[in-house]
Coordinates of C-alpha atoms and ligand atoms in Angstrom, one line a residue:
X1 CA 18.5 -20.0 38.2
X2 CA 19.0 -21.5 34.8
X3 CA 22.5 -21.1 32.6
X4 CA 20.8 -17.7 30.5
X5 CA 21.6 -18.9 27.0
X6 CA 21.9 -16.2 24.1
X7 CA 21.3 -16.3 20.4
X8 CA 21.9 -14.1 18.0
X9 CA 19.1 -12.7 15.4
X10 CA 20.2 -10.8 12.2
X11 CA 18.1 -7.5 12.3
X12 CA 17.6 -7.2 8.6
X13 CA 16.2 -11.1 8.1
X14 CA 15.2 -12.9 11.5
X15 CA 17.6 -15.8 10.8
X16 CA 18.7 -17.2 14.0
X17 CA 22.4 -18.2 14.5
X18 CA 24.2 -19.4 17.9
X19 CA 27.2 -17.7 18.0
X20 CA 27.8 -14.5 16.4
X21 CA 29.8 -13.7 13.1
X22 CA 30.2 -10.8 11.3
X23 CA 28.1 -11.9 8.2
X24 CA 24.4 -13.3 8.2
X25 CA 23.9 -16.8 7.3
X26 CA 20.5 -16.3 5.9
X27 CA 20.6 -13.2 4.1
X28 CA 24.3 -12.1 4.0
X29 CA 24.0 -8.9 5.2
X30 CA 26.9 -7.6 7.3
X31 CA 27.1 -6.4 11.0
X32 CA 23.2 -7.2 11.6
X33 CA 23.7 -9.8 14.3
X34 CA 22.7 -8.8 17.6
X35 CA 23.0 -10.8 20.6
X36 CA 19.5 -11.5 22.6
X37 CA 19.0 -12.8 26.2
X38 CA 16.5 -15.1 27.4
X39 CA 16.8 -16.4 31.2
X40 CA 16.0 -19.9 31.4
X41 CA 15.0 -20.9 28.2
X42 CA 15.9 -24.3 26.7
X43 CA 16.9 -23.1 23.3
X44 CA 14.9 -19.9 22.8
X45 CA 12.6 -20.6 19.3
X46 CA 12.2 -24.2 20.2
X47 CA 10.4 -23.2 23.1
X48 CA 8.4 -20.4 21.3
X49 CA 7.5 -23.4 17.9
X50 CA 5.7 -25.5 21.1
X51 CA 3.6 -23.2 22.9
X52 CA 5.1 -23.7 25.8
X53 CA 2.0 -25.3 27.2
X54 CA 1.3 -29.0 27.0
X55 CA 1.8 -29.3 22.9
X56 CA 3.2 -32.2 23.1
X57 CA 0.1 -34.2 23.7
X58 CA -1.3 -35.7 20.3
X59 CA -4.1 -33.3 18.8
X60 CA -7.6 -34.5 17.2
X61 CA -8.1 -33.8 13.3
X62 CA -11.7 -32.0 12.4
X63 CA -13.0 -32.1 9.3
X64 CA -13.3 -28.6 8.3
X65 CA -17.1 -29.0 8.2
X66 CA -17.5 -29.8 11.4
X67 CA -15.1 -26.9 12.4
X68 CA -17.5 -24.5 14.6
X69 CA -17.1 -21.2 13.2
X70 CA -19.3 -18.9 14.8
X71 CA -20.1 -16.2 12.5
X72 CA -18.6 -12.7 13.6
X73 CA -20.0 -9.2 12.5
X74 CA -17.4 -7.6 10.9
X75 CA -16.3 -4.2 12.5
X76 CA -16.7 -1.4 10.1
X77 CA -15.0 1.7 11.0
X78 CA -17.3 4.1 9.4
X79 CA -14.5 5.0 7.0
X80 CA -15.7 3.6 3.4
X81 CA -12.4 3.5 1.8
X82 CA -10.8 1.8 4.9
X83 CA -13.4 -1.0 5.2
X84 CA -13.3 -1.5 1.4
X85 CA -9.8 -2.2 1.4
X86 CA -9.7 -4.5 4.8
X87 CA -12.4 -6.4 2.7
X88 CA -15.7 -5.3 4.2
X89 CA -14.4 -3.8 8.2
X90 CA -12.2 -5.1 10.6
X91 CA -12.4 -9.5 11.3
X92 CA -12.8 -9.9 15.3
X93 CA -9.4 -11.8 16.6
X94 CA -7.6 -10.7 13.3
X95 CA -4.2 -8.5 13.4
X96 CA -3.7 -5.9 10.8
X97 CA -0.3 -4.4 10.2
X98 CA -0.7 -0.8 9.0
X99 CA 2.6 0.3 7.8
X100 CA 3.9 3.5 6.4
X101 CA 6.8 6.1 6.5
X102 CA 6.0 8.6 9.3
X103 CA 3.6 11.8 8.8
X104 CA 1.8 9.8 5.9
X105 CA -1.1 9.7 8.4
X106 CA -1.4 6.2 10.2
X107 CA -2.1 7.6 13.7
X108 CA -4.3 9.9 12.5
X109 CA -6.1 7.0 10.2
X110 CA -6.4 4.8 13.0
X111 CA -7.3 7.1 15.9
X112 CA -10.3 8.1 13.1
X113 CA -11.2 4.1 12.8
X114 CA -11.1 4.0 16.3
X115 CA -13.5 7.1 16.9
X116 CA -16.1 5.7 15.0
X117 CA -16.2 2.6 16.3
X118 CA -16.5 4.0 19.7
X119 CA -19.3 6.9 18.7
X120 CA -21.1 3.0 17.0
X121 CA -20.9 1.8 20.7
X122 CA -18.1 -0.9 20.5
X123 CA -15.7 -0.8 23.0
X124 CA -11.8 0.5 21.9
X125 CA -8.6 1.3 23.2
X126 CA -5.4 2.9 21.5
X127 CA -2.3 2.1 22.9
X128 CA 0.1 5.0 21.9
X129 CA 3.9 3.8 22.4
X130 CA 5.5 7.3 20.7
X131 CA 3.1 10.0 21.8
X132 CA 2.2 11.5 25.1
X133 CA -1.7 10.7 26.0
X134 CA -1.5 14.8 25.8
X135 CA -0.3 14.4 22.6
X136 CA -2.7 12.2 21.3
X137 CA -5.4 14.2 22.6
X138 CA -4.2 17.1 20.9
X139 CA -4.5 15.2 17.5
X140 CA -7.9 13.8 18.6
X141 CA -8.9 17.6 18.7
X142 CA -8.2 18.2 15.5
X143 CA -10.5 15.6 14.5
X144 CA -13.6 15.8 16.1
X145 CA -15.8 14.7 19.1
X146 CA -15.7 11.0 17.9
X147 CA -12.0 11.0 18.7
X148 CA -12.0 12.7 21.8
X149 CA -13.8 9.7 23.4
X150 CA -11.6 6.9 22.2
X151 CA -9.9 5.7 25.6
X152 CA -6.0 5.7 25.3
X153 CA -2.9 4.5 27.3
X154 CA 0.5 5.7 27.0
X155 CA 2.3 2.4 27.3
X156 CA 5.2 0.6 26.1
X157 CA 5.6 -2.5 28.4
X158 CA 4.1 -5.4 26.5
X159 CA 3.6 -6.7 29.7
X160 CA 1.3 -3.9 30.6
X161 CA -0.5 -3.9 27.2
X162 CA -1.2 -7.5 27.5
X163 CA -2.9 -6.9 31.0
X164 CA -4.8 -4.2 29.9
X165 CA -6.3 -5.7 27.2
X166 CA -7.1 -8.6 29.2
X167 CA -8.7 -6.0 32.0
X168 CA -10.6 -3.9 29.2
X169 CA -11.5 -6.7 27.0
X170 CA -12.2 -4.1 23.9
X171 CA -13.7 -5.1 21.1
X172 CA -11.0 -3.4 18.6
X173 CA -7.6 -2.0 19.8
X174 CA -4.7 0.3 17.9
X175 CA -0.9 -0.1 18.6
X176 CA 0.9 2.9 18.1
X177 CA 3.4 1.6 17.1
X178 CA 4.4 -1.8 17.0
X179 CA 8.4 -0.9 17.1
X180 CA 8.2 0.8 20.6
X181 CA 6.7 -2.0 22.7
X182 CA 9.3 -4.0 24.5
X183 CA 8.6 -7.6 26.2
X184 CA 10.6 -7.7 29.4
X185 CA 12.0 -11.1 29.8
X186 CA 14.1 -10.1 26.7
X187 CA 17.0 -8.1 25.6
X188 CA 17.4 -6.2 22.5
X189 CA 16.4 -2.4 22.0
X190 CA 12.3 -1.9 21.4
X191 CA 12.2 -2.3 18.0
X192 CA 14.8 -4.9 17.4
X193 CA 13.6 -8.4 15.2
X194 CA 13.1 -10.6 18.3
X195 CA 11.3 -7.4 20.5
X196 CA 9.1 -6.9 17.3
X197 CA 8.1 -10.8 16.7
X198 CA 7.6 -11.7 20.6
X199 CA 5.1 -8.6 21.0
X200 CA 3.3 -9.2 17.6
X201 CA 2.9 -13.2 18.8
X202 CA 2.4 -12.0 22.3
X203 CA -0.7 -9.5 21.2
X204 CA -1.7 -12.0 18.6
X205 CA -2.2 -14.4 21.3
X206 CA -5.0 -12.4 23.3
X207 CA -6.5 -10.5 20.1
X208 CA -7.3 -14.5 18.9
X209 CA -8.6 -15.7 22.2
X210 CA -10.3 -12.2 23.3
X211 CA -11.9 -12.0 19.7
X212 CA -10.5 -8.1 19.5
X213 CA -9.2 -7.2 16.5
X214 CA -6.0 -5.7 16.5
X215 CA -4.4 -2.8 14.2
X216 CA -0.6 -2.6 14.9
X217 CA 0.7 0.6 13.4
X218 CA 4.7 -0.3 11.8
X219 CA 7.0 2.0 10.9
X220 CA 8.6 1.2 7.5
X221 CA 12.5 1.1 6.8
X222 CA 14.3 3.0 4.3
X223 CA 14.1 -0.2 1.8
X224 CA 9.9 0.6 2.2
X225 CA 9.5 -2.7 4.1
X226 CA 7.6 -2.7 6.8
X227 CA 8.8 -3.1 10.4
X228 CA 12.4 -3.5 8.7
X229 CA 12.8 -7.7 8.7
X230 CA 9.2 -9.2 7.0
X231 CA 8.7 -11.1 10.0
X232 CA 5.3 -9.6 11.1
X233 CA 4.0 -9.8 7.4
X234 CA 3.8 -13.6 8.1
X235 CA 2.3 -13.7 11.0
X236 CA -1.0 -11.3 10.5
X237 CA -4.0 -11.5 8.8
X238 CA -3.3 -8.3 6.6
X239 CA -1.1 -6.0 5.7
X240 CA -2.0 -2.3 4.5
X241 CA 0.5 0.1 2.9
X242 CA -0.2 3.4 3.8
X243 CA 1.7 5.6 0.9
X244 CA 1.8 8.8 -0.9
X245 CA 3.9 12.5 -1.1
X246 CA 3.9 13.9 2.2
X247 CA 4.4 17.4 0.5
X248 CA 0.9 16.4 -1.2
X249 CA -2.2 15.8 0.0
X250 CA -3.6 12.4 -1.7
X251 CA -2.7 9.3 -0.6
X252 CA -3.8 5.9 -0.6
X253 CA -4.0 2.9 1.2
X254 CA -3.6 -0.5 -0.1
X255 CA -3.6 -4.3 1.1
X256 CA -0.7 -6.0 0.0
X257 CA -2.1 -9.1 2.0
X258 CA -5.4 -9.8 3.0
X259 CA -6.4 -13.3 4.5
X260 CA -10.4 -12.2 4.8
X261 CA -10.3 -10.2 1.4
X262 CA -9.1 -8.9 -2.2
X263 CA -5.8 -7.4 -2.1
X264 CA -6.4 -5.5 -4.9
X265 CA -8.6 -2.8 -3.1
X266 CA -7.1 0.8 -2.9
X267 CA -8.7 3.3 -0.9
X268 CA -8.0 7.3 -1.7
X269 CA -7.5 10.1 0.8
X270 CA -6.9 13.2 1.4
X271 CA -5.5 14.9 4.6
X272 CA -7.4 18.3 5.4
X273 CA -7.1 20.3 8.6
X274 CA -9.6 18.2 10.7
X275 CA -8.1 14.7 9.2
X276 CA -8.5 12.3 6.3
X277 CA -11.4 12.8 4.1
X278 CA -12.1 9.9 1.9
X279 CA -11.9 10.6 -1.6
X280 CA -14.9 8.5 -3.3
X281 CA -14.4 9.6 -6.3
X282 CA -10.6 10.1 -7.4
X283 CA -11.1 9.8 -11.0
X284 CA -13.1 13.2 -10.9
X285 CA -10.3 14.6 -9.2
X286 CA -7.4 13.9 -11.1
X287 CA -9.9 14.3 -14.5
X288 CA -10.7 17.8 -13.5
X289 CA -7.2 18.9 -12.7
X290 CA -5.6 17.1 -16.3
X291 CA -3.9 19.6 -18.4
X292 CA -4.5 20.0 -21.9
X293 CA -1.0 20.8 -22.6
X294 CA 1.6 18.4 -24.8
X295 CA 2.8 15.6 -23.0
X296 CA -0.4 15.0 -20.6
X297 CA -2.3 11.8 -21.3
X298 CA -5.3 10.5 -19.4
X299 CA -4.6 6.8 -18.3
X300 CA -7.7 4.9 -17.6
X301 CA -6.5 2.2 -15.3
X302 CA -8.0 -0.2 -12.8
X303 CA -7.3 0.6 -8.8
X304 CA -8.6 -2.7 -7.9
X305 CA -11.9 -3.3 -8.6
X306 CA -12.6 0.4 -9.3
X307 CA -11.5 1.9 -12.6
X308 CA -10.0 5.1 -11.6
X309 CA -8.9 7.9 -14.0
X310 CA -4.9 9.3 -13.6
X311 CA -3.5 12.1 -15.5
X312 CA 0.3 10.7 -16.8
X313 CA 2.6 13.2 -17.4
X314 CA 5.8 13.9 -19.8
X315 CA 8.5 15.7 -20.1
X316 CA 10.7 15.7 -23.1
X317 CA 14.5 17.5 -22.5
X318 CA 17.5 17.8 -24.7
X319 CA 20.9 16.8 -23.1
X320 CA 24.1 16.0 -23.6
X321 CA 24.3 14.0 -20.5
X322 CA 25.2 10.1 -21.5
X323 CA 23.3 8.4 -20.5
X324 CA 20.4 10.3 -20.4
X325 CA 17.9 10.8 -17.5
X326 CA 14.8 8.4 -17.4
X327 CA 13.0 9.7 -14.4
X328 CA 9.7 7.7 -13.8
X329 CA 6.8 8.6 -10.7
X330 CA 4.2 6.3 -10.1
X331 CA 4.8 4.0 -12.9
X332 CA 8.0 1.2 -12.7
X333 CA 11.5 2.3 -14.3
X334 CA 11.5 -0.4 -16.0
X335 CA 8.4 -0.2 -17.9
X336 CA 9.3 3.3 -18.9
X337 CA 12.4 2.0 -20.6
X338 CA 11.3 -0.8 -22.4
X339 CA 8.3 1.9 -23.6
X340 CA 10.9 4.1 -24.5
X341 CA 12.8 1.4 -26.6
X342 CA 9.7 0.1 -28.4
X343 CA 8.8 4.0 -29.1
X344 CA 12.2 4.4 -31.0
X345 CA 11.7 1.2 -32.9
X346 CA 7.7 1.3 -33.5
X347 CA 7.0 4.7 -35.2
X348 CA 7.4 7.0 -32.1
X349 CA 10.9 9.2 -31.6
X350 CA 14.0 7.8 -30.9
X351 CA 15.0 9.4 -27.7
X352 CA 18.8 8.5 -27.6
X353 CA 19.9 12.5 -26.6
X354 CA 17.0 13.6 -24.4
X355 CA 16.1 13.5 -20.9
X356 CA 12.8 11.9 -20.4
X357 CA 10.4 12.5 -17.3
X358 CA 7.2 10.4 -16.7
X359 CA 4.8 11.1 -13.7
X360 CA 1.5 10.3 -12.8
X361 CA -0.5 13.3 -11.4
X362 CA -1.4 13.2 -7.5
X363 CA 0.7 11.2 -6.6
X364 CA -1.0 8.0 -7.4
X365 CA 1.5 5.2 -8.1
X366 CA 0.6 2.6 -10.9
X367 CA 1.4 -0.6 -10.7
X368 CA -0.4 -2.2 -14.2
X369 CA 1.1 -2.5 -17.6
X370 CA -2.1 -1.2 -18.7
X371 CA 0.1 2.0 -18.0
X372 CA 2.1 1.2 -21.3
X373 CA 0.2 3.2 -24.1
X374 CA -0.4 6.3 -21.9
X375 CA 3.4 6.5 -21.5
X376 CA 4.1 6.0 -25.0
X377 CA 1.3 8.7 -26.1
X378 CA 2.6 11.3 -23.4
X379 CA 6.2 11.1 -24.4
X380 CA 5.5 11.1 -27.9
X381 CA 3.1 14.1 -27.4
X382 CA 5.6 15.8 -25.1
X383 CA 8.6 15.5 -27.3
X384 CA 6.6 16.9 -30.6
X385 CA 5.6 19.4 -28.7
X386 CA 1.6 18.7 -29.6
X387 CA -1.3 18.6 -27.4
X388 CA -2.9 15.7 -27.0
X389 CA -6.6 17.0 -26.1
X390 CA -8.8 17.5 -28.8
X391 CA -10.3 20.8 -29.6
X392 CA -12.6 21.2 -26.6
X393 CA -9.9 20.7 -24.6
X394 CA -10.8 17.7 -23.5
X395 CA -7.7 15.0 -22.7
X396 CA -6.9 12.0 -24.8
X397 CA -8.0 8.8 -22.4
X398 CA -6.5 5.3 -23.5
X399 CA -4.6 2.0 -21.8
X400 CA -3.6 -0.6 -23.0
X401 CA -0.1 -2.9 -23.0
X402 CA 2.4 -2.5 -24.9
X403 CA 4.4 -5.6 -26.4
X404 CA 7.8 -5.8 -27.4
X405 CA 7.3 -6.2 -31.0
X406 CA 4.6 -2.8 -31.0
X407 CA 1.8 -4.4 -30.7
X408 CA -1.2 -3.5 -28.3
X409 CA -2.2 -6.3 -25.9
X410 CA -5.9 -6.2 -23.7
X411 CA -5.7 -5.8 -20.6
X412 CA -8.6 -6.4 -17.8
X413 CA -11.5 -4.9 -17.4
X414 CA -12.0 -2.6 -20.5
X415 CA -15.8 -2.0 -20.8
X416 CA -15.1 -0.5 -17.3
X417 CA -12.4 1.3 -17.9
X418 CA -14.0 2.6 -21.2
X419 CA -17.6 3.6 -18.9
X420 CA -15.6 5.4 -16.5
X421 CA -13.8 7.5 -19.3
X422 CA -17.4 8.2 -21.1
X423 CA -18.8 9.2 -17.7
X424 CA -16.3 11.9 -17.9
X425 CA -16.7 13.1 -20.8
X426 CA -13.7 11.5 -22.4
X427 CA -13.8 9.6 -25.7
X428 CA -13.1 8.1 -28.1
X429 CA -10.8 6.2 -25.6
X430 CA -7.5 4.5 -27.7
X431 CA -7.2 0.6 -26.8
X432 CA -5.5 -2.3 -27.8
X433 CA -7.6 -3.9 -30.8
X434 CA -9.4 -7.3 -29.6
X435 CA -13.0 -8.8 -29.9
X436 CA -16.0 -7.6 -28.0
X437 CA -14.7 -4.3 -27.6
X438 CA -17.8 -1.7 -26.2
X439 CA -18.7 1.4 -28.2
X440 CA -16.9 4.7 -27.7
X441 CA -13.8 3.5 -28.3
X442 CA -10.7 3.8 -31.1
X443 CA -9.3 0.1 -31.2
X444 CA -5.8 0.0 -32.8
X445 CA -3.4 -3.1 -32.9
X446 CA 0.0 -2.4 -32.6
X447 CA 1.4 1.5 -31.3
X448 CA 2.2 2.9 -34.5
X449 CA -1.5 3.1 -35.3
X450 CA -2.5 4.2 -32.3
X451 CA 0.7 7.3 -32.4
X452 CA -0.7 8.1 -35.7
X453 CA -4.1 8.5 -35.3
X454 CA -3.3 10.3 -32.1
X455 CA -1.5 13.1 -34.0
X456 CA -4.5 12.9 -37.4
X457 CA -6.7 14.6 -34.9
X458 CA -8.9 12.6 -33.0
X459 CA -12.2 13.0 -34.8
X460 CA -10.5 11.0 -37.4
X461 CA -9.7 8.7 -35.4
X462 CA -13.0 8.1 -34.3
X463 CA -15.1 8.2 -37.9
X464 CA -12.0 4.9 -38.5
X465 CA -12.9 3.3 -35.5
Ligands
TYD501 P1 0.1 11.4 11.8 O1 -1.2 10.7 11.7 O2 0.6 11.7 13.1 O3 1.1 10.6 10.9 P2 1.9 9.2 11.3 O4 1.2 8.6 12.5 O5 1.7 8.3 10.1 O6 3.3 9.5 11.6 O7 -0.1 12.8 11.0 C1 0.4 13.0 9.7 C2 0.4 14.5 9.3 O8 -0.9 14.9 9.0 C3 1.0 15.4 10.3 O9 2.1 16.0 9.8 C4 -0.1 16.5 10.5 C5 -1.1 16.3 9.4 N1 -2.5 16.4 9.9 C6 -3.3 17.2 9.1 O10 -2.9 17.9 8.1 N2 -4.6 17.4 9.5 C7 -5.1 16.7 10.6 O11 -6.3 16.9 11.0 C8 -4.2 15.9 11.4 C9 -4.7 15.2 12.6 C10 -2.9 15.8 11.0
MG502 MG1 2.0 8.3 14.4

């Protein structure tokens, strides 16, 4: 039997070290080394980078042309927000990473995806690592007879998963989760770096040559990355962010990598008694539940390619706390303060001795600086203490960026964002000044136009539009 040799991988990064220390080399955190067995390997990665089989002999370049691609149906799951955001369904052969903190819905997501493929005659399997098959069944109840038929194995031994897939040959296949399979010719708990990376490569492996496409459910870490190190985010097709407040009921999906499509796409949810229920049209939503009270501004913003209309929220408070609060939800920290700072130099209130809360409504987070002038409005609006919404009642809708100097800047996409805020009724929408603008809407240049038209009354706005 060969010498067992033993390196040591840094949980946090993946970096690779042969004798242990107290500190990472490759990211400098401390006390993440953790020592990992492998009998009778030469060098543990350096057999892994070759294959292990035969690489050494010299390969034959293709022109890409003459690469035989055999076109492969995409797999749609049936859900239209899912297969939007994977880019048109699932790619045979491909590994998604699903990732998400737990209760946001992933099993419940997947074992869904998995039902409908099934009830459209494809061949499935879900592997479920942390629940019971009981247990699964139980959720599969809840949703239907679709997901009652989905076959299921309560397995953790890679080994095991491998061999079934191999046996079962399905055409798409849902590991839940990714953290509890364990390889056995290796050490390290299930859900250590080098447990994690051998299983992903392992499944990877078969998924590729078996043409099954593979979702692996990941838990995320505290830090919101997903399977803690980023080492699977490399290594599969695409990754989707499964996010929103557990305590509410919308939440979103999102591809923060996506080799077969736009990562852009965002697909709305909402979890009801017998599962998800796509939401196809959010904007309605949050739209009909905006309040007309001071400090609520709609934000018409861009969810991809899909304009999508968000209620943003203020919240003006005196204090005598230094420094004062800045709490932001669904929009970046950062953006908020540098709104704040061009508020109190551009014609909006200087905000010095007040706490100052910013949220966007249903939990939707917003990740555009098209954000900028609905902040500015709504913590202006919030802070005199006068509605925004015009006499009917009907909410102010704008975007637009704000620069440093007060001016308005364009931003992408504004004949759709301006459509979806007419088809609601909304208008005239505020945006930043600029040249082929489309009707229904009350172009100003810099910010303190735009906060003192806002607070003439709108219907002045408009006739000066
Ligand atoms: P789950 O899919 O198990 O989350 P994850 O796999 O991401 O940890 O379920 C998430 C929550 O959704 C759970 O707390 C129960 C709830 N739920 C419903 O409200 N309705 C349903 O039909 C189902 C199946 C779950
Ligand atoms: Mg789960």
């Amino acid at each position: 039997m060969a010498r067992p040799t033993s390196i040591y991988v840094c949980q946090s990064c993946g970096n690779e070290a042969l004798s242990w220390s107290g500190r990472c080399n490759g990211c400098g955190e401390c006390n993440t080394l953790v020592e990992q067995r492998r009998e009778g390997a030469a060098g543990g990665s350096g057999k892994r980078a070759q294959g292990g089989r035969g690489a050494r002999a010299a390969a034959k370049p293709v022109p890409l042309r003459d690469v035989s691609a055999p076109k492969l149906a995409r797999l749609r799951t049936g859900i239209d927000e899912l297969d939007r955001v994977l880019g048109g369904g699932l790619v045979p052969g491909s590994l998604v990473l699903l990732g998400g903190s737990p209760g946001i819905g992933k099993s419940t997501l997947t074992g869904m995806a998995l039902g409908n493929l099934a009830a459209a005659g494809h061949k499935v399997l879900y592997v479920s690592g942390e629940e019971s098959a009981a247990q699964v069944r139980l959720r599969a109840e809840r949703l239907g007879d679709d997901a009652l038929s989905v076959p299921v194995i309560a397995e953790t031994s890679l080994e095991a998963v491998i061999g079934t897939l191999e046996a079962e040959r399905p055409a798409a296949c849902v590991i839940d989760s990714v953290q509890t399979l364990h390889a056995e010719g290796m050490s390290g708990a299930p859900g250590s770096v080098g447990q994690v990376r051998e299983a992903a490569n392992a499944v990877m492996e078969v998924a590729k040559r078996l043409d099954c496409a593979v979702i692996l459910v990941g838990h995320v870490t505290k830090e919101g990355a997903v399977a803690g190190p980023r080492v699977l985010e490399h290594l599969v097709d695409c990754v989707l962010f499964f996010e929103g407040e557990r305590e509410r009921s919308f939440r979103t999906v999102r591809a923060l990598k996506n080799r077969f499509g736009a990562t852009s796409e965002v697909g709305v949810f909402e979890m009801r008694s017998g599962g998800l229920v796509e939401v196809a049209d959010p904007s309605a939503r949050f739209v009909g539940e905006a309040s007309a009270a001071p400090g609520s501004v709609v934000l018409a913003s861009m969810e991809g390619s899909r304009p999508l209309l968000v209620e943003v929220q203020a919240l003006v408070a005196p204090t005598e706390i230094v420094p004062p609060r800045r709490t932001a939800t669904g929009i970046d920290r950062n953006r908020l303060a540098m709104v704040l700072a061009v508020l109190a130099r551009h014609g909006g209130p200087s905000l010095a001795s007040a706490d100052v809360f910013v949220n966007v409504a249903g939990g939707v987070r917003i990740d555009e600086p098209g954000a900028d002038l609905a902040v500015a409005l709504a913590v202006a609006s919030a802070h005199r203490g006068e509605p925004l919404a015009d006499t009917d009642g009907r909410p102010l809708a704008c975007f637009g960026e704000v620069g440093l100097t007060g001016e308005l800047r364009s931003v992408a996409h504004a004949d759709r964002r301006v459509a979806e805020a007419v088809k609601f009724g909304l208008g005239p929408v505020f945006v930043p000044a600029g040249p082929e603008l489309p009707s229904a809407v009350a172009p100003f240049a810099d910010l303190r136009r735009a906060l003192r038209a806002a607070f003439a009354g709108r219907g002045q706005a408009a006739a000066a539009a």
